[in-house]
PDB file of C-alpha atoms and ligand atoms in Angstrom:
ATOM      1  CA  ALA A   7     -71.784  20.114  -0.398  1.00 71.00           C
ATOM      2  CA  MET A   8     -70.580  23.045   1.311  1.00 72.00           C
ATOM      3  CA  VAL A   9     -69.438  19.887   3.798  1.00 75.00           C
ATOM      4  CA  VAL A  10     -66.963  18.443   1.622  1.00 76.00           C
ATOM      5  CA  LEU A  11     -65.695  21.573  -0.366  1.00 75.00           C
ATOM      6  CA  GLY A  12     -64.332  22.467   2.611  1.00 78.00           C
ATOM      7  CA  ILE A  13     -62.991  18.957   3.951  1.00 78.00           C
ATOM      8  CA  VAL A  14     -60.964  19.323   0.482  1.00 77.00           C
ATOM      9  CA  ALA A  15     -59.961  22.489   0.885  1.00 77.00           C
ATOM     10  CA  LEU A  16     -58.619  21.536   4.012  1.00 77.00           C
ATOM     11  CA  LEU A  17     -56.963  18.437   3.187  1.00 75.00           C
ATOM     12  CA  LEU A  18     -55.131  20.507   0.022  1.00 75.00           C
ATOM     13  CA  ALA A  19     -54.217  23.154   2.502  1.00 76.00           C
ATOM     14  CA  THR A  20     -52.391  20.224   4.887  1.00 75.00           C
ATOM     15  CA  VAL A  21     -51.050  18.822   2.008  1.00 72.00           C
ATOM     16  CA  LEU A  22     -49.533  22.024   0.571  1.00 71.00           C
ATOM     17  CA  GLY A  23     -48.639  22.794   4.066  1.00 72.00           C
ATOM     18  CA  HIS A  24     -46.573  20.008   4.394  1.00 69.00           C
ATOM     19  CA  ILE A  25     -45.067  20.597   0.977  1.00 67.00           C
ATOM     20  CA  LEU A  26     -44.058  23.822   1.347  1.00 66.00           C
ATOM     21  CA  SER A  27     -42.181  23.017   4.660  1.00 65.00           C
ATOM     22  CA  GLY A  28     -40.530  20.929   3.648  1.00 62.00           C
ATOM     23  CA  ARG A  29     -41.266  17.600   5.074  1.00 61.00           C
ATOM     24  CA  ALA A  30     -42.553  16.106   1.677  1.00 62.00           C
ATOM     25  CA  MET A  31     -38.289  16.018   0.951  1.00 65.00           C
ATOM     26  CA  VAL A  32     -37.028  14.418   3.601  1.00 69.00           C
ATOM     27  CA  PRO A  33     -38.021  10.733   2.685  1.00 75.00           C
ATOM     28  CA  LEU A  34     -36.118  11.616  -1.020  1.00 76.00           C
ATOM     29  CA  ARG A  35     -33.278  13.063   1.163  1.00 76.00           C
ATOM     30  CA  GLU A  36     -33.046  10.100   3.499  1.00 79.00           C
ATOM     31  CA  ALA A  37     -33.409   7.943   0.034  1.00 79.00           C
ATOM     32  CA  TYR A  38     -30.948  10.097  -1.514  1.00 77.00           C
ATOM     33  CA  GLU A  39     -28.235   9.611   1.323  1.00 78.00           C
ATOM     34  CA  LYS A  40     -28.906   6.193   1.623  1.00 81.00           C
ATOM     35  CA  GLN A  41     -28.066   5.569  -2.426  1.00 80.00           C
ATOM     36  CA  ARG A  42     -24.630   7.931  -1.619  1.00 78.00           C
ATOM     37  CA  GLN A  43     -23.758   5.969   1.109  1.00 81.00           C
ATOM     38  CA  PHE A  44     -24.706   2.464  -0.794  1.00 82.00           C
ATOM     39  CA  ALA A  45     -22.091   3.774  -3.619  1.00 81.00           C
ATOM     40  CA  ALA A  46     -18.944   4.853  -1.132  1.00 80.00           C
ATOM     41  CA  ASP A  47     -19.588   1.757   1.013  1.00 84.00           C
ATOM     42  CA  ALA A  48     -19.702  -0.609  -2.209  1.00 83.00           C
ATOM     43  CA  SER A  49     -16.749   1.214  -3.760  1.00 82.00           C
ATOM     44  CA  HIS A  50     -14.659   1.364  -0.735  1.00 82.00           C
ATOM     45  CA  GLU A  51     -14.949  -2.045  -0.148  1.00 85.00           C
ATOM     46  CA  LEU A  52     -14.420  -3.311  -3.784  1.00 87.00           C
ATOM     47  CA  ARG A  53     -10.993  -2.183  -3.395  1.00 86.00           C
ATOM     48  CA  THR A  54      -9.000  -4.834  -0.786  1.00 87.00           C
ATOM     49  CA  PRO A  55     -10.504  -7.536  -2.971  1.00 89.00           C
ATOM     50  CA  LEU A  56      -8.785  -5.463  -6.736  1.00 91.00           C
ATOM     51  CA  ALA A  57      -5.464  -5.615  -4.792  1.00 90.00           C
ATOM     52  CA  VAL A  58      -5.762  -8.649  -4.174  1.00 90.00           C
ATOM     53  CA  VAL A  59      -6.623  -9.997  -7.669  1.00 92.00           C
ATOM     54  CA  MET A  60      -3.791  -6.690  -9.089  1.00 92.00           C
ATOM     55  CA  ALA A  61      -1.399  -8.721  -6.470  1.00 92.00           C
ATOM     56  CA  SER A  62      -2.008 -12.080  -8.391  1.00 92.00           C
ATOM     57  CA  ALA A  63      -1.495 -10.855 -11.516  1.00 92.00           C
ATOM     58  CA  ASP A  64       1.247  -9.191 -10.788  1.00 92.00           C
ATOM     59  CA  LEU A  65       3.047 -12.677  -9.688  1.00 93.00           C
ATOM     60  CA  LEU A  66       1.856 -14.692 -12.373  1.00 93.00           C
ATOM     61  CA  GLU A  67       3.506 -12.085 -14.899  1.00 92.00           C
ATOM     62  CA  ASN A  68       6.171 -12.613 -13.428  1.00 92.00           C
ATOM     63  CA  ASP A  69       6.306 -16.189 -12.905  1.00 93.00           C
ATOM     64  CA  PRO A  70       8.902 -18.009 -15.521  1.00 94.00           C
ATOM     65  CA  SER A  71       7.284 -21.214 -15.462  1.00 95.00           C
ATOM     66  CA  ILE A  72       4.397 -19.295 -17.964  1.00 93.00           C
ATOM     67  CA  THR A  73       5.698 -19.681 -21.105  1.00 93.00           C
ATOM     68  CA  SER A  74       2.755 -20.371 -23.304  1.00 94.00           C
ATOM     69  CA  PRO A  75       2.172 -16.585 -25.353  1.00 94.00           C
ATOM     70  CA  PHE A  76      -1.393 -17.517 -25.138  1.00 95.00           C
ATOM     71  CA  LEU A  77      -1.716 -17.035 -21.385  1.00 94.00           C
ATOM     72  CA  LYS A  78       0.771 -14.452 -21.076  1.00 94.00           C
ATOM     73  CA  GLN A  79      -1.729 -12.419 -23.088  1.00 94.00           C
ATOM     74  CA  VAL A  80      -4.450 -13.329 -21.029  1.00 94.00           C
ATOM     75  CA  ILE A  81      -2.348 -12.206 -17.932  1.00 94.00           C
ATOM     76  CA  ALA A  82      -1.630  -8.879 -19.625  1.00 93.00           C
ATOM     77  CA  ASP A  83      -5.762  -8.658 -20.178  1.00 93.00           C
ATOM     78  CA  VAL A  84      -6.799  -9.830 -16.801  1.00 93.00           C
ATOM     79  CA  ARG A  85      -4.080  -6.660 -15.582  1.00 93.00           C
ATOM     80  CA  ASP A  86      -5.164  -4.142 -17.305  1.00 91.00           C
ATOM     81  CA  GLU A  87      -8.987  -4.337 -16.854  1.00 90.00           C
ATOM     82  CA  VAL A  88      -7.948  -4.602 -13.195  1.00 92.00           C
ATOM     83  CA  LYS A  89      -6.265  -1.737 -13.730  1.00 90.00           C
ATOM     84  CA  LYS A  90      -9.060   0.282 -15.149  1.00 88.00           C
ATOM     85  CA  MET A  91     -11.354  -1.060 -12.594  1.00 89.00           C
ATOM     86  CA  THR A  92      -8.712  -0.071  -9.477  1.00 89.00           C
ATOM     87  CA  ARG A  93      -9.233   3.389 -11.413  1.00 86.00           C
ATOM     88  CA  LEU A  94     -12.813   3.715 -11.125  1.00 87.00           C
ATOM     89  CA  VAL A  95     -13.825   2.318  -7.962  1.00 87.00           C
ATOM     90  CA  SER A  96     -11.367   4.922  -6.534  1.00 83.00           C
ATOM     91  CA  ASP A  97     -12.968   7.227  -8.159  1.00 83.00           C
ATOM     92  CA  LEU A  98     -16.574   6.323  -8.011  1.00 84.00           C
ATOM     93  CA  LEU A  99     -15.452   6.691  -4.057  1.00 81.00           C
ATOM     94  CA  LEU A 100     -14.519  10.069  -4.104  1.00 78.00           C
ATOM     95  CA  VAL A 101     -17.807  11.157  -5.637  1.00 78.00           C
ATOM     96  CA  ALA A 102     -19.745   9.313  -3.593  1.00 78.00           C
ATOM     97  CA  ARG A 103     -17.533  11.363  -0.370  1.00 74.00           C
ATOM     98  CA  SER A 104     -17.540  14.420  -2.110  1.00 69.00           C
ATOM     99  CA  ASP A 105     -21.089  14.297  -2.323  1.00 62.00           C
ATOM    100  CA  ASN A 106     -21.097  13.663   1.341  1.00 54.00           C
ATOM    101  CA  LYS A 107     -19.383  16.802   2.210  1.00 57.00           C
ATOM    102  CA  ALA A 108     -17.111  14.820   3.847  1.00 53.00           C
ATOM    103  CA  LEU A 109     -14.345  15.590   1.513  1.00 66.00           C
ATOM    104  CA  LYS A 110     -12.834  18.161   2.929  1.00 76.00           C
ATOM    105  CA  LEU A 111     -10.056  21.245   2.211  1.00 86.00           C
ATOM    106  CA  LYS A 112      -6.657  20.651   3.326  1.00 89.00           C
ATOM    107  CA  LEU A 113      -5.491  24.284   2.364  1.00 93.00           C
ATOM    108  CA  GLN A 114      -1.582  25.444   2.218  1.00 95.00           C
ATOM    109  CA  LYS A 115       0.385  28.042   0.064  1.00 96.00           C
ATOM    110  CA  PHE A 116       1.613  27.266  -3.293  1.00 95.00           C
ATOM    111  CA  ASP A 117       2.549  28.844  -6.570  1.00 94.00           C
ATOM    112  CA  ALA A 118      -0.352  27.339  -8.933  1.00 94.00           C
ATOM    113  CA  ALA A 119       1.574  28.351 -11.961  1.00 94.00           C
ATOM    114  CA  GLU A 120       4.236  25.980 -11.211  1.00 94.00           C
ATOM    115  CA  LEU A 121       2.056  22.788 -10.442  1.00 95.00           C
ATOM    116  CA  LEU A 122       0.795  23.683 -14.216  1.00 95.00           C
ATOM    117  CA  SER A 123       3.672  23.180 -15.479  1.00 93.00           C
ATOM    118  CA  GLN A 124       5.053  20.159 -13.402  1.00 93.00           C
ATOM    119  CA  THR A 125       1.536  18.588 -13.888  1.00 94.00           C
ATOM    120  CA  ALA A 126       1.488  19.398 -17.402  1.00 93.00           C
ATOM    121  CA  ARG A 127       5.303  17.838 -17.844  1.00 92.00           C
ATOM    122  CA  LEU A 128       4.025  14.163 -16.233  1.00 92.00           C
ATOM    123  CA  MET A 129       2.134  14.509 -18.944  1.00 93.00           C
ATOM    124  CA  GLN A 130       5.211  14.453 -21.644  1.00 94.00           C
ATOM    125  CA  PRO A 131       5.770  11.082 -22.020  1.00 93.00           C
ATOM    126  CA  LEU A 132       2.155  10.778 -23.473  1.00 92.00           C
ATOM    127  CA  ALA A 133       2.138  13.504 -25.215  1.00 95.00           C
ATOM    128  CA  ASP A 134       5.240  11.914 -27.290  1.00 96.00           C
ATOM    129  CA  LYS A 135       3.894   9.071 -28.297  1.00 95.00           C
ATOM    130  CA  LYS A 136       1.366  10.917 -30.047  1.00 96.00           C
ATOM    131  CA  HIS A 137       3.976  13.408 -31.006  1.00 97.00           C
ATOM    132  CA  ILE A 138       1.850  16.103 -29.862  1.00 97.00           C
ATOM    133  CA  ALA A 139       3.347  19.558 -28.900  1.00 97.00           C
ATOM    134  CA  LEU A 140       2.691  19.853 -25.379  1.00 96.00           C
ATOM    135  CA  ASP A 141       3.614  23.748 -24.854  1.00 94.00           C
ATOM    136  CA  ILE A 142       3.312  25.542 -21.187  1.00 92.00           C
ATOM    137  CA  ARG A 143       2.910  29.127 -21.632  1.00 86.00           C
ATOM    138  CA  ASN A 144       3.501  32.038 -19.680  1.00 74.00           C
ATOM    139  CA  CYS A 145       3.589  30.564 -16.118  1.00 72.00           C
ATOM    140  CA  ASP A 146       5.356  33.309 -14.149  1.00 81.00           C
ATOM    141  CA  ALA A 147       4.550  32.798 -10.332  1.00 86.00           C
ATOM    142  CA  HIS A 148       1.198  33.072  -9.254  1.00 89.00           C
ATOM    143  CA  VAL A 149       0.989  31.734  -5.533  1.00 92.00           C
ATOM    144  CA  ILE A 150      -2.254  31.093  -4.227  1.00 94.00           C
ATOM    145  CA  GLN A 151      -4.353  28.988  -1.244  1.00 95.00           C
ATOM    146  CA  ALA A 152      -6.206  26.049  -1.834  1.00 95.00           C
ATOM    147  CA  ASP A 153      -5.894  22.464  -1.802  1.00 93.00           C
ATOM    148  CA  GLU A 154      -2.477  21.621  -3.581  1.00 94.00           C
ATOM    149  CA  GLN A 155      -3.694  17.572  -3.680  1.00 90.00           C
ATOM    150  CA  LYS A 156      -7.095  18.379  -5.282  1.00 91.00           C
ATOM    151  CA  ILE A 157      -5.752  21.554  -7.609  1.00 95.00           C
ATOM    152  CA  LYS A 158      -3.276  18.807  -9.143  1.00 93.00           C
ATOM    153  CA  GLN A 159      -5.849  16.413 -10.018  1.00 91.00           C
ATOM    154  CA  LEU A 160      -7.967  19.343 -11.590  1.00 95.00           C
ATOM    155  CA  MET A 161      -4.852  20.218 -13.678  1.00 96.00           C
ATOM    156  CA  LEU A 162      -3.974  16.181 -14.388  1.00 93.00           C
ATOM    157  CA  ILE A 163      -7.581  15.483 -15.364  1.00 94.00           C
ATOM    158  CA  LEU A 164      -8.102  18.709 -17.893  1.00 97.00           C
ATOM    159  CA  VAL A 165      -4.191  17.507 -19.697  1.00 96.00           C
ATOM    160  CA  ASP A 166      -4.926  14.112 -19.521  1.00 94.00           C
ATOM    161  CA  ASN A 167      -8.282  14.905 -21.326  1.00 95.00           C
ATOM    162  CA  ALA A 168      -6.902  17.266 -23.582  1.00 97.00           C
ATOM    163  CA  VAL A 169      -4.021  14.644 -24.665  1.00 96.00           C
ATOM    164  CA  LYS A 170      -6.480  11.976 -25.087  1.00 94.00           C
ATOM    165  CA  TYR A 171      -8.632  13.384 -27.560  1.00 95.00           C
ATOM    166  CA  THR A 172      -6.080  14.865 -29.605  1.00 96.00           C
ATOM    167  CA  PRO A 173      -5.619  13.561 -33.188  1.00 96.00           C
ATOM    168  CA  ASP A 174      -1.807  12.348 -33.811  1.00 96.00           C
ATOM    169  CA  GLY A 175       0.669  15.577 -34.564  1.00 97.00           C
ATOM    170  CA  GLY A 176      -2.295  18.211 -32.787  1.00 97.00           C
ATOM    171  CA  GLU A 177      -1.384  20.397 -29.905  1.00 98.00           C
ATOM    172  CA  VAL A 178      -2.021  21.144 -26.120  1.00 98.00           C
ATOM    173  CA  HIS A 179      -1.165  24.357 -25.002  1.00 97.00           C
ATOM    174  CA  VAL A 180      -1.487  25.287 -21.094  1.00 97.00           C
ATOM    175  CA  GLY A 181      -0.646  28.275 -18.875  1.00 95.00           C
ATOM    176  CA  PHE A 182      -1.969  31.527 -17.430  1.00 92.00           C
ATOM    177  CA  GLU A 183      -3.726  34.525 -18.478  1.00 86.00           C
ATOM    178  CA  LYS A 184      -4.847  37.898 -16.477  1.00 82.00           C
ATOM    179  CA  ALA A 185      -8.394  37.506 -14.008  1.00 86.00           C
ATOM    180  CA  PRO A 186     -10.009  40.024 -12.681  1.00 82.00           C
ATOM    181  CA  GLN A 187      -8.847  41.046  -8.750  1.00 81.00           C
ATOM    182  CA  GLY A 188      -8.343  38.411  -6.314  1.00 82.00           C
ATOM    183  CA  ARG A 189      -8.639  35.977  -8.563  1.00 92.00           C
ATOM    184  CA  VAL A 190      -6.697  33.539 -11.066  1.00 93.00           C
ATOM    185  CA  ARG A 191      -7.561  31.622 -14.644  1.00 95.00           C
ATOM    186  CA  PHE A 192      -5.679  29.070 -16.221  1.00 96.00           C
ATOM    187  CA  PHE A 193      -6.352  27.136 -18.935  1.00 97.00           C
ATOM    188  CA  VAL A 194      -5.768  23.906 -21.513  1.00 98.00           C
ATOM    189  CA  GLN A 195      -6.475  24.128 -25.002  1.00 98.00           C
ATOM    190  CA  ASP A 196      -6.378  21.527 -27.612  1.00 98.00           C
ATOM    191  CA  THR A 197      -6.328  20.814 -31.504  1.00 98.00           C
ATOM    192  CA  GLY A 198      -8.188  17.789 -31.071  1.00 97.00           C
ATOM    193  CA  ILE A 199     -11.749  16.440 -31.990  1.00 96.00           C
ATOM    194  CA  GLY A 200     -13.798  19.281 -29.997  1.00 97.00           C
ATOM    195  CA  ILE A 201     -17.119  19.128 -28.373  1.00 96.00           C
ATOM    196  CA  ALA A 202     -20.804  19.608 -29.914  1.00 96.00           C
ATOM    197  CA  LYS A 203     -22.843  22.268 -28.656  1.00 95.00           C
ATOM    198  CA  GLU A 204     -25.293  19.832 -27.771  1.00 94.00           C
ATOM    199  CA  ASP A 205     -22.664  17.828 -25.408  1.00 95.00           C
ATOM    200  CA  GLN A 206     -20.581  20.824 -23.686  1.00 96.00           C
ATOM    201  CA  ARG A 207     -22.985  20.881 -20.783  1.00 90.00           C
ATOM    202  CA  ARG A 208     -23.856  16.670 -20.548  1.00 94.00           C
ATOM    203  CA  ILE A 209     -19.385  16.105 -20.131  1.00 95.00           C
ATOM    204  CA  PHE A 210     -19.732  17.461 -16.268  1.00 94.00           C
ATOM    205  CA  ASP A 211     -21.868  14.757 -15.423  1.00 91.00           C
ATOM    206  CA  ARG A 212     -21.471  11.645 -14.589  1.00 87.00           C
ATOM    207  CA  PHE A 213     -20.000   8.433 -16.447  1.00 86.00           C
ATOM    208  CA  TYR A 214     -21.348  11.490 -19.741  1.00 89.00           C
ATOM    209  CA  ARG A 215     -19.194  10.436 -22.546  1.00 90.00           C
ATOM    210  CA  VAL A 216     -19.516  11.675 -25.716  1.00 90.00           C
ATOM    211  CA  ASP A 217     -17.999   8.474 -27.651  1.00 87.00           C
ATOM    212  CA  LYS A 218     -18.322   5.738 -25.493  1.00 82.00           C
ATOM    213  CA  ALA A 219     -15.610   3.531 -27.172  1.00 79.00           C
ATOM    214  CA  ARG A 220     -13.032   5.824 -27.954  1.00 78.00           C
ATOM    215  CA  SER A 221     -13.458   6.753 -24.639  1.00 77.00           C
ATOM    216  CA  ARG A 222     -13.439   3.242 -23.219  1.00 77.00           C
ATOM    217  CA  GLU A 223     -10.501   2.805 -25.528  1.00 77.00           C
ATOM    218  CA  MET A 224      -8.464   5.671 -24.150  1.00 77.00           C
ATOM    219  CA  GLY A 225      -9.556   4.122 -20.637  1.00 74.00           C
ATOM    220  CA  GLY A 226     -11.872   6.779 -19.192  1.00 78.00           C
ATOM    221  CA  ASN A 227     -14.735   6.493 -17.620  1.00 81.00           C
ATOM    222  CA  GLY A 228     -16.657   9.396 -18.099  1.00 87.00           C
ATOM    223  CA  LEU A 229     -16.099  10.434 -14.439  1.00 89.00           C
ATOM    224  CA  GLY A 230     -12.787  13.333 -14.927  1.00 91.00           C
ATOM    225  CA  LEU A 231     -14.998  15.932 -15.445  1.00 94.00           C
ATOM    226  CA  SER A 232     -17.752  15.149 -12.540  1.00 91.00           C
ATOM    227  CA  ILE A 233     -14.292  15.217 -10.643  1.00 89.00           C
ATOM    228  CA  ALA A 234     -12.981  17.953 -12.011  1.00 93.00           C
ATOM    229  CA  GLN A 235     -16.307  20.135 -11.629  1.00 93.00           C
ATOM    230  CA  GLU A 236     -16.597  18.571  -7.625  1.00 89.00           C
ATOM    231  CA  ILE A 237     -12.682  19.983  -7.140  1.00 91.00           C
ATOM    232  CA  VAL A 238     -13.754  23.347  -8.859  1.00 94.00           C
ATOM    233  CA  ASN A 239     -17.241  23.799  -6.566  1.00 91.00           C
ATOM    234  CA  LEU A 240     -15.414  22.803  -3.531  1.00 89.00           C
ATOM    235  CA  HIS A 241     -12.977  25.924  -4.355  1.00 92.00           C
ATOM    236  CA  GLN A 242     -15.814  28.094  -5.039  1.00 92.00           C
ATOM    237  CA  GLY A 243     -14.456  28.579  -8.643  1.00 95.00           C
ATOM    238  CA  SER A 244     -15.405  28.360 -12.311  1.00 96.00           C
ATOM    239  CA  ILE A 245     -14.814  26.112 -14.982  1.00 97.00           C
ATOM    240  CA  GLU A 246     -15.087  26.535 -17.904  1.00 97.00           C
ATOM    241  CA  VAL A 247     -15.686  24.977 -21.544  1.00 98.00           C
ATOM    242  CA  THR A 248     -15.408  26.232 -25.480  1.00 98.00           C
ATOM    243  CA  SER A 249     -14.944  24.081 -28.148  1.00 98.00           C
ATOM    244  CA  THR A 250     -15.095  23.278 -32.190  1.00 97.00           C
ATOM    245  CA  LEU A 251     -16.136  20.359 -33.550  1.00 96.00           C
ATOM    246  CA  GLY A 252     -12.980  18.880 -35.583  1.00 95.00           C
ATOM    247  CA  LYS A 253     -10.989  21.824 -34.313  1.00 97.00           C
ATOM    248  CA  GLY A 254     -10.521  21.785 -30.957  1.00 97.00           C
ATOM    249  CA  THR A 255     -11.654  22.632 -27.093  1.00 98.00           C
ATOM    250  CA  ARG A 256     -11.025  25.123 -24.605  1.00 98.00           C
ATOM    251  CA  PHE A 257     -10.897  24.050 -20.348  1.00 98.00           C
ATOM    252  CA  THR A 258     -10.449  27.268 -18.795  1.00 97.00           C
ATOM    253  CA  VAL A 259     -10.373  27.672 -15.042  1.00 98.00           C
ATOM    254  CA  GLU A 260     -10.995  30.340 -12.261  1.00 96.00           C
ATOM    255  CA  LEU A 261     -10.116  30.198  -9.042  1.00 95.00           C
ATOM    256  CA  ARG A 262      -9.895  32.485  -5.640  1.00 92.00           C
ATOM    257  CA  THR A 263      -6.570  33.183  -4.511  1.00 90.00           C
ATOM    258  CA  LYS A 264      -7.416  32.588  -1.463  1.00 86.00           C
ATOM    259  CA  ALA A 265      -9.903  29.765  -0.944  1.00 78.00           C
ATOM    260  CA  LYS A 266     -12.393  29.912   2.021  1.00 76.00           C
ATOM    261  CA  ALA A 267     -12.893  26.810   3.928  1.00 65.00           C
ATOM    262  CA  LYS A 268     -16.081  25.029   3.240  1.00 56.00           C
ATOM    263  CA  THR A 269     -17.880  24.383   6.163  1.00 46.00           C
ATOM    264  CA  ALA A 270     -21.255  22.634   4.579  1.00 41.00           C
TER     265      ALA A 270
HETATM  266  P1  LIG B 404     -13.258  10.480 -19.981  1.00 50.75           P
HETATM  267  O1  LIG B 404     -13.083   9.324 -18.482  1.00 50.75           O
HETATM  268  O2  LIG B 404     -14.693   9.468 -20.501  1.00 50.75           O
HETATM  269  O3  LIG B 404     -12.322  10.856 -20.345  1.00 50.75           O
HETATM  270  P2  LIG B 404     -14.703  13.231 -18.995  1.00 50.75           P
HETATM  271  O4  LIG B 404     -15.696  13.215 -17.754  1.00 50.75           O
HETATM  272  O5  LIG B 404     -12.954  12.969 -18.524  1.00 50.75           O
HETATM  273  O6  LIG B 404     -14.687  10.827 -18.941  1.00 50.75           O
HETATM  274  O7  LIG B 404     -15.039  13.347 -20.002  1.00 50.75           O
HETATM  275  C1  LIG B 404     -16.040  13.215 -20.757  1.00 50.75           C
HETATM  276  C2  LIG B 404     -16.260  13.826 -21.817  1.00 50.75           C
HETATM  277  O8  LIG B 404     -15.976  14.718 -22.897  1.00 50.75           O
HETATM  278  C3  LIG B 404     -15.263  12.550 -22.852  1.00 50.75           C
HETATM  279  O9  LIG B 404     -15.595  10.847 -22.713  1.00 50.75           O
HETATM  280  C4  LIG B 404     -15.387  12.839 -24.407  1.00 50.75           C
HETATM  281  O10 LIG B 404     -16.055  12.755 -24.825  1.00 50.75           O
HETATM  282  C5  LIG B 404     -15.096  14.294 -23.283  1.00 50.75           C
HETATM  283  N1  LIG B 404     -13.826  15.172 -23.602  1.00 50.75           N
HETATM  284  C6  LIG B 404     -13.560  15.618 -22.074  1.00 50.75           C
HETATM  285  N2  LIG B 404     -12.624  16.443 -22.577  1.00 50.75           N
HETATM  286  C7  LIG B 404     -12.350  16.469 -23.888  1.00 50.75           C
HETATM  287  C8  LIG B 404     -11.589  17.366 -25.007  1.00 50.75           C
HETATM  288  N3  LIG B 404     -10.086  17.841 -24.290  1.00 50.75           N
HETATM  289  N4  LIG B 404     -11.687  16.938 -26.172  1.00 50.75           N
HETATM  290  C9  LIG B 404     -12.874  16.596 -26.632  1.00 50.75           C
HETATM  291  N5  LIG B 404     -13.401  15.649 -25.855  1.00 50.75           N
HETATM  292  C10 LIG B 404     -13.489  16.000 -24.150  1.00 50.75           C
END
């Protein structure tokens, strides 16, 4: 019996040692890496055929020989769906690549306050359509060193969501506020539908949408906030949400004045 016990103990020790040394994790990591690479390759390969379908739909849309209202509607529908899919594919590609950390920051100096008011103004036509008052406040110069293109994408995601999830006649406020030393902080606040407490943590997950039908109707795919989170992480900043259901939502982003180039 002692011999059997000894063998069992030895086996246990070996298995434990294996797990503790991290070697058991290798197949899991490899599988994850394969899956990520597959997502990146698939979305990349989908871009070309989608562009071809889009160009064909454009051709049909402008063809004067097509006069049937029914056909015109079908073509418009195809175009709309292809447009959505193109966005989804490019978002997917970004997400899959960022996992790979192949996503590198192009650091440069720019005025983040100016960028925020520019980006918010891009959404003005959409806000006007819904009679939403878009208010840009406290945008004195805040020069930071970061990836301007990505920070713009981050701002766009937040302002776009604020307008999307605010009913007609509401308000969207964007602006800067005081942040502790060496950091800048901006916010995007709306008087929209709000997000329930239990959903607030999950909205940053990929493909998570509180109301799938509503989000889809608005052209959403549930990737926006996960991309926003990724951009913030790459800059070693933070993003927070506070929200009251039926009252409105506020997203606050804090960034370093000088982002460090991430190597890993
Ligand atoms: P989507 O493409 O669906 O907008 P996001 O990742 O940008 O995807 O957001 C995830 C979900 O979080 C949305 O589907 C929506 O339910 C919720 N959400 C995001 N921003 C807001 C907001 N400003 N007000 C209310 N709900 C929001």
